Protein backbone atom coordinates (compact mmCIF):
# COMPACT_ATOMS: atom_id res chain seq x y z
CA UNK A 1 0.00 0.00 0.00
CA UNK A 2 2.08 2.90 -1.26
CA UNK A 3 -0.84 5.26 -0.62
CA UNK A 4 0.35 5.64 2.99
CA UNK A 5 3.73 6.99 1.87
CA UNK A 6 1.99 9.26 -0.65
CA UNK A 7 -0.29 10.58 2.11
CA UNK A 8 2.72 11.19 4.37
CA UNK A 9 4.44 13.10 1.57
CA UNK A 10 1.29 15.15 0.93
CA UNK A 11 1.05 16.10 4.62
CA UNK A 12 4.73 17.13 4.65
CA UNK A 13 4.32 19.24 1.49
CA UNK A 14 1.16 20.88 2.81
CA UNK A 15 2.84 21.72 6.13
CA UNK A 16 5.80 23.21 4.29
CA UNK A 17 3.59 25.31 2.00
CA UNK A 18 1.46 26.54 4.91
CA UNK A 19 4.54 27.57 6.88
CA UNK A 20 6.05 29.24 3.82
CA UNK A 21 2.92 31.35 3.28
CA UNK A 22 2.03 31.99 6.94
CA UNK A 23 -1.23 29.99 6.78
CA UNK A 24 -2.68 28.47 9.92
CA UNK A 25 -5.98 26.88 8.96
CA UNK A 26 -6.41 24.30 6.19
CA UNK A 27 -9.81 23.72 4.58
CA UNK A 28 -9.31 21.49 1.55
CA UNK A 29 -6.70 19.69 -0.50
CA UNK A 30 -7.00 18.71 -4.17
CA UNK A 31 -4.86 15.93 -5.60
CA UNK A 32 -4.84 14.99 -9.30
CA UNK A 33 -3.92 11.46 -10.37
CA UNK A 34 -3.77 9.73 -13.71
CA UNK A 35 -5.63 6.48 -14.36
CA UNK A 36 -2.24 4.82 -14.88
CA UNK A 37 -0.73 6.16 -11.63
CA UNK A 38 -1.51 2.88 -9.84
CA UNK A 39 -3.32 4.78 -7.13
CA UNK A 40 -6.35 3.48 -5.24
CA UNK A 41 -8.34 6.63 -4.39
CA UNK A 42 -10.16 5.10 -1.41
CA UNK A 43 -6.85 3.86 0.02
CA UNK A 44 -5.29 7.33 -0.36
CA UNK A 45 -8.32 8.95 1.30
CA UNK A 46 -8.05 6.48 4.19
CA UNK A 47 -4.27 6.99 4.52
CA UNK A 48 -4.64 10.77 4.39
CA UNK A 49 -7.27 10.62 7.12
CA UNK A 50 -4.99 8.41 9.23
CA UNK A 51 -2.00 10.75 8.73
CA UNK A 52 -4.00 13.82 9.77
CA UNK A 53 -5.81 12.25 12.72
CA UNK A 54 -5.11 14.23 15.90
CA UNK A 55 -3.39 17.06 13.99
CA UNK A 56 -4.66 20.51 12.99
CA UNK A 57 -5.35 18.97 9.55
CA UNK A 58 -7.89 16.48 10.91
CA UNK A 59 -11.19 16.66 9.02
CA UNK A 60 -9.74 18.50 6.03
CA UNK A 61 -11.62 17.83 2.78
CA UNK A 62 -9.51 15.75 0.37
CA UNK A 63 -10.60 16.01 -3.27
CA UNK A 64 -9.24 13.47 -5.72
CA UNK A 65 -9.48 14.24 -9.43
CA UNK A 66 -8.74 11.52 -11.97
CA UNK A 67 -6.87 12.49 -15.14
CA UNK A 68 -7.91 10.40 -18.18
CA UNK A 69 -5.47 8.42 -20.29
CA UNK A 70 -4.35 9.92 -23.61
CA UNK A 71 -2.23 7.79 -25.95
CA UNK A 72 -0.45 8.35 -29.28
CA UNK A 73 -0.58 5.41 -31.65
CA UNK A 74 2.79 3.86 -32.45
CA UNK A 75 1.80 3.31 -36.12
CA UNK A 76 -0.33 6.26 -37.27
CA UNK A 77 0.34 8.86 -34.49
CA UNK A 78 -3.41 9.25 -33.84
CA UNK A 79 -4.04 10.57 -30.29
CA UNK A 80 -6.90 8.86 -28.48
CA UNK A 81 -8.36 8.03 -25.08
CA UNK A 82 -9.23 4.37 -24.46
CA UNK A 83 -12.60 3.45 -23.04
CA UNK A 84 -12.97 3.29 -19.27
CA UNK A 85 -11.80 -0.04 -17.85
CA UNK A 86 -10.21 -1.33 -21.05
CA UNK A 87 -6.82 -2.99 -20.57
CA UNK A 88 -6.37 -3.59 -24.31
CA UNK A 89 -6.14 -0.23 -26.04
CA UNK A 90 -6.22 -0.60 -29.84
CA UNK A 91 -5.96 2.58 -31.90
CA UNK A 92 -9.43 3.57 -33.15
CA UNK A 93 -7.92 4.81 -36.45
CA UNK A 94 -5.67 1.90 -37.52
CA UNK A 95 -6.31 -0.88 -34.99
CA UNK A 96 -2.71 -1.14 -33.74
CA UNK A 97 -2.78 -2.53 -30.21
CA UNK A 98 0.80 -2.26 -28.99
CA UNK A 99 3.57 0.25 -28.40
CA UNK A 100 1.50 3.39 -27.87
CA UNK A 101 3.10 6.42 -26.25
CA UNK A 102 1.40 7.57 -23.04
CA UNK A 103 0.84 11.33 -23.32
CA UNK A 104 -1.31 11.68 -20.22
CA UNK A 105 -2.53 9.47 -17.38
CA UNK A 106 0.54 8.77 -15.21
CA UNK A 107 0.46 12.06 -13.27
CA UNK A 108 0.23 12.39 -9.51
CA UNK A 109 0.46 15.84 -7.97
CA UNK A 110 -0.88 18.18 -5.31
CA UNK A 111 -2.98 20.59 -7.36
CA UNK A 112 -4.35 23.01 -4.80
CA UNK A 113 -4.79 23.72 -1.11
CA UNK A 114 -7.44 25.98 0.40
CA UNK A 115 -6.19 27.60 3.58
CA UNK A 116 -6.16 30.87 5.47
PDB file of C-alpha atoms in Angstrom:
ATOM      1  CA  UNK A   1       0.000   0.000   0.000  1.00  0.00           C
ATOM      2  CA  UNK A   2       2.076   2.904  -1.259  1.00  0.00           C
ATOM      3  CA  UNK A   3      -0.843   5.258  -0.622  1.00  0.00           C
ATOM      4  CA  UNK A   4       0.355   5.641   2.987  1.00  0.00           C
ATOM      5  CA  UNK A   5       3.733   6.989   1.868  1.00  0.00           C
ATOM      6  CA  UNK A   6       1.986   9.259  -0.652  1.00  0.00           C
ATOM      7  CA  UNK A   7      -0.293  10.581   2.110  1.00  0.00           C
ATOM      8  CA  UNK A   8       2.722  11.188   4.373  1.00  0.00           C
ATOM      9  CA  UNK A   9       4.436  13.099   1.574  1.00  0.00           C
ATOM     10  CA  UNK A  10       1.293  15.147   0.935  1.00  0.00           C
ATOM     11  CA  UNK A  11       1.052  16.101   4.617  1.00  0.00           C
ATOM     12  CA  UNK A  12       4.726  17.128   4.647  1.00  0.00           C
ATOM     13  CA  UNK A  13       4.324  19.236   1.486  1.00  0.00           C
ATOM     14  CA  UNK A  14       1.160  20.877   2.813  1.00  0.00           C
ATOM     15  CA  UNK A  15       2.841  21.718   6.128  1.00  0.00           C
ATOM     16  CA  UNK A  16       5.803  23.214   4.288  1.00  0.00           C
ATOM     17  CA  UNK A  17       3.591  25.313   1.997  1.00  0.00           C
ATOM     18  CA  UNK A  18       1.463  26.539   4.905  1.00  0.00           C
ATOM     19  CA  UNK A  19       4.540  27.571   6.876  1.00  0.00           C
ATOM     20  CA  UNK A  20       6.052  29.238   3.825  1.00  0.00           C
ATOM     21  CA  UNK A  21       2.924  31.353   3.281  1.00  0.00           C
ATOM     22  CA  UNK A  22       2.029  31.987   6.944  1.00  0.00           C
ATOM     23  CA  UNK A  23      -1.227  29.990   6.778  1.00  0.00           C
ATOM     24  CA  UNK A  24      -2.683  28.466   9.925  1.00  0.00           C
ATOM     25  CA  UNK A  25      -5.984  26.880   8.956  1.00  0.00           C
ATOM     26  CA  UNK A  26      -6.411  24.297   6.194  1.00  0.00           C
ATOM     27  CA  UNK A  27      -9.814  23.718   4.583  1.00  0.00           C
ATOM     28  CA  UNK A  28      -9.307  21.493   1.552  1.00  0.00           C
ATOM     29  CA  UNK A  29      -6.695  19.694  -0.502  1.00  0.00           C
ATOM     30  CA  UNK A  30      -7.004  18.707  -4.169  1.00  0.00           C
ATOM     31  CA  UNK A  31      -4.858  15.925  -5.604  1.00  0.00           C
ATOM     32  CA  UNK A  32      -4.841  14.992  -9.300  1.00  0.00           C
ATOM     33  CA  UNK A  33      -3.918  11.464 -10.366  1.00  0.00           C
ATOM     34  CA  UNK A  34      -3.774   9.733 -13.712  1.00  0.00           C
ATOM     35  CA  UNK A  35      -5.629   6.485 -14.358  1.00  0.00           C
ATOM     36  CA  UNK A  36      -2.238   4.824 -14.881  1.00  0.00           C
ATOM     37  CA  UNK A  37      -0.727   6.164 -11.634  1.00  0.00           C
ATOM     38  CA  UNK A  38      -1.506   2.877  -9.840  1.00  0.00           C
ATOM     39  CA  UNK A  39      -3.317   4.781  -7.130  1.00  0.00           C
ATOM     40  CA  UNK A  40      -6.348   3.481  -5.242  1.00  0.00           C
ATOM     41  CA  UNK A  41      -8.341   6.625  -4.394  1.00  0.00           C
ATOM     42  CA  UNK A  42     -10.163   5.097  -1.413  1.00  0.00           C
ATOM     43  CA  UNK A  43      -6.849   3.861   0.022  1.00  0.00           C
ATOM     44  CA  UNK A  44      -5.294   7.325  -0.356  1.00  0.00           C
ATOM     45  CA  UNK A  45      -8.318   8.949   1.305  1.00  0.00           C
ATOM     46  CA  UNK A  46      -8.052   6.478   4.191  1.00  0.00           C
ATOM     47  CA  UNK A  47      -4.275   6.986   4.520  1.00  0.00           C
ATOM     48  CA  UNK A  48      -4.639  10.774   4.393  1.00  0.00           C
ATOM     49  CA  UNK A  49      -7.274  10.622   7.125  1.00  0.00           C
ATOM     50  CA  UNK A  50      -4.991   8.413   9.232  1.00  0.00           C
ATOM     51  CA  UNK A  51      -2.003  10.751   8.727  1.00  0.00           C
ATOM     52  CA  UNK A  52      -3.997  13.821   9.766  1.00  0.00           C
ATOM     53  CA  UNK A  53      -5.805  12.246  12.722  1.00  0.00           C
ATOM     54  CA  UNK A  54      -5.108  14.233  15.898  1.00  0.00           C
ATOM     55  CA  UNK A  55      -3.385  17.060  13.992  1.00  0.00           C
ATOM     56  CA  UNK A  56      -4.659  20.511  12.985  1.00  0.00           C
ATOM     57  CA  UNK A  57      -5.351  18.967   9.545  1.00  0.00           C
ATOM     58  CA  UNK A  58      -7.888  16.482  10.914  1.00  0.00           C
ATOM     59  CA  UNK A  59     -11.186  16.663   9.023  1.00  0.00           C
ATOM     60  CA  UNK A  60      -9.744  18.504   6.028  1.00  0.00           C
ATOM     61  CA  UNK A  61     -11.618  17.830   2.780  1.00  0.00           C
ATOM     62  CA  UNK A  62      -9.510  15.745   0.373  1.00  0.00           C
ATOM     63  CA  UNK A  63     -10.601  16.014  -3.265  1.00  0.00           C
ATOM     64  CA  UNK A  64      -9.237  13.465  -5.723  1.00  0.00           C
ATOM     65  CA  UNK A  65      -9.479  14.244  -9.427  1.00  0.00           C
ATOM     66  CA  UNK A  66      -8.740  11.525 -11.971  1.00  0.00           C
ATOM     67  CA  UNK A  67      -6.867  12.492 -15.143  1.00  0.00           C
ATOM     68  CA  UNK A  68      -7.909  10.405 -18.180  1.00  0.00           C
ATOM     69  CA  UNK A  69      -5.469   8.417 -20.290  1.00  0.00           C
ATOM     70  CA  UNK A  70      -4.353   9.924 -23.612  1.00  0.00           C
ATOM     71  CA  UNK A  71      -2.227   7.788 -25.949  1.00  0.00           C
ATOM     72  CA  UNK A  72      -0.449   8.352 -29.275  1.00  0.00           C
ATOM     73  CA  UNK A  73      -0.580   5.410 -31.648  1.00  0.00           C
ATOM     74  CA  UNK A  74       2.788   3.857 -32.454  1.00  0.00           C
ATOM     75  CA  UNK A  75       1.802   3.311 -36.116  1.00  0.00           C
ATOM     76  CA  UNK A  76      -0.326   6.258 -37.273  1.00  0.00           C
ATOM     77  CA  UNK A  77       0.339   8.859 -34.491  1.00  0.00           C
ATOM     78  CA  UNK A  78      -3.406   9.254 -33.838  1.00  0.00           C
ATOM     79  CA  UNK A  79      -4.044  10.569 -30.293  1.00  0.00           C
ATOM     80  CA  UNK A  80      -6.898   8.856 -28.481  1.00  0.00           C
ATOM     81  CA  UNK A  81      -8.363   8.027 -25.078  1.00  0.00           C
ATOM     82  CA  UNK A  82      -9.227   4.367 -24.458  1.00  0.00           C
ATOM     83  CA  UNK A  83     -12.605   3.449 -23.035  1.00  0.00           C
ATOM     84  CA  UNK A  84     -12.971   3.285 -19.268  1.00  0.00           C
ATOM     85  CA  UNK A  85     -11.797  -0.036 -17.846  1.00  0.00           C
ATOM     86  CA  UNK A  86     -10.208  -1.332 -21.045  1.00  0.00           C
ATOM     87  CA  UNK A  87      -6.821  -2.989 -20.575  1.00  0.00           C
ATOM     88  CA  UNK A  88      -6.368  -3.585 -24.307  1.00  0.00           C
ATOM     89  CA  UNK A  89      -6.142  -0.232 -26.042  1.00  0.00           C
ATOM     90  CA  UNK A  90      -6.224  -0.596 -29.837  1.00  0.00           C
ATOM     91  CA  UNK A  91      -5.963   2.578 -31.898  1.00  0.00           C
ATOM     92  CA  UNK A  92      -9.434   3.572 -33.153  1.00  0.00           C
ATOM     93  CA  UNK A  93      -7.917   4.805 -36.454  1.00  0.00           C
ATOM     94  CA  UNK A  94      -5.672   1.902 -37.524  1.00  0.00           C
ATOM     95  CA  UNK A  95      -6.307  -0.881 -34.986  1.00  0.00           C
ATOM     96  CA  UNK A  96      -2.705  -1.138 -33.743  1.00  0.00           C
ATOM     97  CA  UNK A  97      -2.778  -2.528 -30.212  1.00  0.00           C
ATOM     98  CA  UNK A  98       0.801  -2.259 -28.990  1.00  0.00           C
ATOM     99  CA  UNK A  99       3.566   0.255 -28.401  1.00  0.00           C
ATOM    100  CA  UNK A 100       1.503   3.388 -27.868  1.00  0.00           C
ATOM    101  CA  UNK A 101       3.105   6.420 -26.251  1.00  0.00           C
ATOM    102  CA  UNK A 102       1.405   7.569 -23.042  1.00  0.00           C
ATOM    103  CA  UNK A 103       0.835  11.330 -23.316  1.00  0.00           C
ATOM    104  CA  UNK A 104      -1.313  11.682 -20.215  1.00  0.00           C
ATOM    105  CA  UNK A 105      -2.527   9.471 -17.378  1.00  0.00           C
ATOM    106  CA  UNK A 106       0.539   8.770 -15.208  1.00  0.00           C
ATOM    107  CA  UNK A 107       0.463  12.060 -13.274  1.00  0.00           C
ATOM    108  CA  UNK A 108       0.235  12.394  -9.507  1.00  0.00           C
ATOM    109  CA  UNK A 109       0.457  15.843  -7.969  1.00  0.00           C
ATOM    110  CA  UNK A 110      -0.882  18.179  -5.311  1.00  0.00           C
ATOM    111  CA  UNK A 111      -2.983  20.587  -7.357  1.00  0.00           C
ATOM    112  CA  UNK A 112      -4.355  23.006  -4.804  1.00  0.00           C
ATOM    113  CA  UNK A 113      -4.792  23.719  -1.111  1.00  0.00           C
ATOM    114  CA  UNK A 114      -7.436  25.977   0.397  1.00  0.00           C
ATOM    115  CA  UNK A 115      -6.188  27.600   3.577  1.00  0.00           C
ATOM    116  CA  UNK A 116      -6.165  30.870   5.467  1.00  0.00           C
TER     117      UNK A 116
END
